Amino acid sequence: MSFLNKFFSRGNGKLVGIDFGSHELKAVQYGGSSRGPVLEHVYRIATPAGAIKDGVVADAQVIGEALRQLMSEGSFSARRTISAVSGPTVVVRQITMPVMNERELRDSTKYEAERFLPYSVDEAQIDSKILGKSEDGQNMDVLIVAAQRDLITSQMAALQLAGLTPAVVEVEPFSMVRAMIAPDDALFEQNVAIINVGGSSTSINVTKAGFVPFTRNVPIGGNAITKAIANGLNVSNEDAEKMKREKARILSQQDTGPVPPTVTRIFNVITPPLTELVTEIHKSLDYFRTRFRGETIQSVMLGGGSSRLENLDAFLSHELGLPVSLANPLERSTHNAADFPADFLRDAGPSMIVAAGLGKRDLGAETRSAAA
Ligand SMILES: Nc1ncnc2c1ncn2[C@@H]1O[C@H](COP(=O)(O)OP(=O)(O)OP(=O)(O)O)[C@@H](O)[C@H]1O
Ligand SMILES: [Mg+2]
């Protein structure tokens, strides 16, 4: 199957976007219309424990079953899928090379990738795309995307076990950009950091004009916060998860009113993982500013299930000195308000940042770098 070379291919026909999260499997399906994408289906279910690790499907059988459940409970009609790969082995690089044709480029890509891949090119799935000629006319800008092949084959096995047809795979940063920023948006020409705080990891990306010059994945997310509550308050993981959703709040100097003792205790125990998270985000944004001198980051969009932690947006805004907004990708398309009430979309939106962007691909809402 030529599936393995599909980072930049098109997935003709209706597709369902599937995000293989380690905490939740999520899916979004859009239909096309003259007014742009129309939201048709949104659904998520808990990922069976331990079945996805570091973005890799560890148990295809179990995930295949869960995908069947996701598709049937969510009433999805599409059977062809687009999914994303993410994690430390996913590499996105824009490089400059002498002008050459697509065929020559394919041959040279492997050698270029050898210089920056943290694993053997033989284990990698690599794809490249010519973005255009450089200003001098002698060279061209090329986008190289690579992932460890296991990541892709393991997803493919699970999808096929679920009776689905894997049509396209792309890398997660492109999905998030497509979900959140369109060429006619005011901030399209600005550097925007898109941060996806998930369960086991957080991805930190900077985008401008449809490109993603910076992407990084760090192994810290909501699980670390839950674990800190479980250990610190001596409760089970399940109870800690519930407390995190219902009682956890990041306190600040602005909290002048009385704070219940449990809220203070939770805040104290979650401070170390939160500090670690902020430090990683700081380091990433500083690296971006050093690498691309003269570029400033204007704002931050926050997605992922853990962006729902109360006050995380205000806390990050204070720490980073930047405006931070909660991502709501599902409100960025036409939808029937009777099927999708505003509070449902707002509640589910941040978690769906990857799945929504996937679902929108091939409906005309392309980012430049991820376009076919
Ligand atoms: N209301 C909430 N408040 C705080 N945390 C929440 C809330 N809802 C979900 N979370 C946390 O979000 C995390 C899951 O986020 P998400 O669904 O984005 O992860 P994932 O994509 O499955 O995981 P990963 O990307 O790390 O593989 C969990 O740690 C969960 O506890
Ligand atoms: Mg995720």
mmCIF file of N, CA and C and ligand atoms in Angstrom, residues 21-24 26 198-201 222-223 241 244-245 304-306 308-309, ligand 1:
data_model
loop_
_atom_site.group_PDB
_atom_site.id
_atom_site.type_symbol
_atom_site.label_atom_id
_atom_site.label_comp_id
_atom_site.label_asym_id
_atom_site.label_seq_id
_atom_site.Cartn_x
_atom_site.Cartn_y
_atom_site.Cartn_z
ATOM 1 N N GLY A 21 -5.141 9.937 20.771
ATOM 2 C CA GLY A 21 -4.578 10.434 22.033
ATOM 3 C C GLY A 21 -4.360 9.283 23.012
ATOM 4 N N SER A 22 -3.406 9.441 23.904
ATOM 5 C CA SER A 22 -3.166 8.378 24.885
ATOM 6 C C SER A 22 -4.245 8.387 25.976
ATOM 7 N N HIS A 23 -4.945 9.504 26.110
ATOM 8 C CA HIS A 23 -6.012 9.620 27.110
ATOM 9 C C HIS A 23 -7.387 9.418 26.485
ATOM 10 N N GLU A 24 -7.576 10.006 25.305
ATOM 11 C CA GLU A 24 -8.865 9.889 24.608
ATOM 12 C C GLU A 24 -8.653 9.750 23.106
ATOM 13 N N LYS A 26 -10.284 10.664 19.592
ATOM 14 C CA LYS A 26 -11.227 11.714 19.215
ATOM 15 C C LYS A 26 -11.419 11.717 17.714
ATOM 16 N N GLY A 198 -1.734 17.867 26.439
ATOM 17 C CA GLY A 198 -2.517 16.634 26.439
ATOM 18 C C GLY A 198 -2.408 15.889 27.757
ATOM 19 N N GLY A 199 -2.455 14.564 27.678
ATOM 20 C CA GLY A 199 -2.350 13.745 28.873
ATOM 21 C C GLY A 199 -0.897 13.429 29.184
ATOM 22 N N SER A 200 -0.239 12.728 28.253
ATOM 23 C CA SER A 200 1.140 12.332 28.532
ATOM 24 C C SER A 200 2.153 13.331 28.005
ATOM 25 N N SER A 201 1.746 14.197 27.086
ATOM 26 C CA SER A 201 2.727 15.132 26.529
ATOM 27 C C SER A 201 2.098 16.458 26.148
ATOM 28 N N GLY A 222 -1.235 16.480 31.435
ATOM 29 C CA GLY A 222 -2.229 16.334 32.491
ATOM 30 C C GLY A 222 -2.000 15.134 33.404
ATOM 31 N N ASN A 223 -1.399 14.064 32.863
ATOM 32 C CA ASN A 223 -1.156 12.881 33.722
ATOM 33 C C ASN A 223 -0.266 13.233 34.902
ATOM 34 N N GLU A 241 -8.192 12.452 39.362
ATOM 35 C CA GLU A 241 -8.663 12.976 38.070
ATOM 36 C C GLU A 241 -9.943 13.804 38.279
ATOM 37 N N LYS A 244 -9.163 17.033 40.034
ATOM 38 C CA LYS A 244 -8.510 17.967 39.108
ATOM 39 C C LYS A 244 -9.562 18.713 38.292
ATOM 40 N N ARG A 245 -10.554 17.977 37.799
ATOM 41 C CA ARG A 245 -11.577 18.606 36.962
ATOM 42 C C ARG A 245 -12.519 19.490 37.762
ATOM 43 N N GLY A 304 -5.861 21.163 23.734
ATOM 44 C CA GLY A 304 -5.616 19.927 24.479
ATOM 45 C C GLY A 304 -6.508 19.874 25.700
ATOM 46 N N GLY A 305 -6.808 18.659 26.159
ATOM 47 C CA GLY A 305 -7.700 18.492 27.304
ATOM 48 C C GLY A 305 -7.234 19.241 28.545
ATOM 49 N N SER A 306 -5.929 19.312 28.741
ATOM 50 C CA SER A 306 -5.426 19.942 29.964
ATOM 51 C C SER A 306 -5.503 21.462 29.933
ATOM 52 N N ARG A 308 -8.052 22.863 29.901
ATOM 53 C CA ARG A 308 -9.262 23.122 30.687
ATOM 54 C C ARG A 308 -8.990 23.269 32.176
ATOM 55 N N LEU A 309 -7.784 22.985 32.590
ATOM 56 C CA LEU A 309 -7.440 23.178 34.000
ATOM 57 C C LEU A 309 -7.717 24.647 34.346
HETATM 58 N N1 LIG B 1 -11.826 19.884 32.719
HETATM 59 C C1 LIG B 1 -10.556 19.472 32.814
HETATM 60 N N2 LIG B 1 -9.733 20.032 33.733
HETATM 61 C C2 LIG B 1 -8.459 19.634 33.844
HETATM 62 N N3 LIG B 1 -7.896 18.677 33.081
HETATM 63 C C3 LIG B 1 -8.670 18.080 32.163
HETATM 64 C C4 LIG B 1 -10.034 18.441 31.974
HETATM 65 N N4 LIG B 1 -10.541 17.677 30.977
HETATM 66 C C5 LIG B 1 -9.541 16.883 30.561
HETATM 67 N N5 LIG B 1 -8.416 17.109 31.272
HETATM 68 C C6 LIG B 1 -7.119 16.426 31.133
HETATM 69 O O1 LIG B 1 -6.700 16.468 29.796
HETATM 70 C C7 LIG B 1 -5.824 15.370 29.541
HETATM 71 C C8 LIG B 1 -6.216 14.717 28.253
HETATM 72 O O2 LIG B 1 -6.073 15.646 27.227
HETATM 73 P P1 LIG B 1 -6.120 15.201 25.713
HETATM 74 O O3 LIG B 1 -7.387 14.519 25.423
HETATM 75 O O4 LIG B 1 -5.763 16.396 24.889
HETATM 76 O O5 LIG B 1 -4.932 14.145 25.705
HETATM 77 P P2 LIG B 1 -4.573 13.040 24.650
HETATM 78 O O6 LIG B 1 -4.563 13.686 23.290
HETATM 79 O O7 LIG B 1 -5.474 11.873 24.791
HETATM 80 O O8 LIG B 1 -3.135 12.646 25.148
HETATM 81 P P3 LIG B 1 -1.686 12.792 24.481
HETATM 82 O O9 LIG B 1 -1.798 13.825 23.404
HETATM 83 O O10 LIG B 1 -0.808 13.214 25.590
HETATM 84 O O11 LIG B 1 -1.401 11.424 23.963
HETATM 85 C C9 LIG B 1 -5.954 14.421 30.724
HETATM 86 O O12 LIG B 1 -4.804 14.534 31.549
HETATM 87 C C10 LIG B 1 -7.196 14.959 31.445
HETATM 88 O O13 LIG B 1 -7.110 14.747 32.835
#
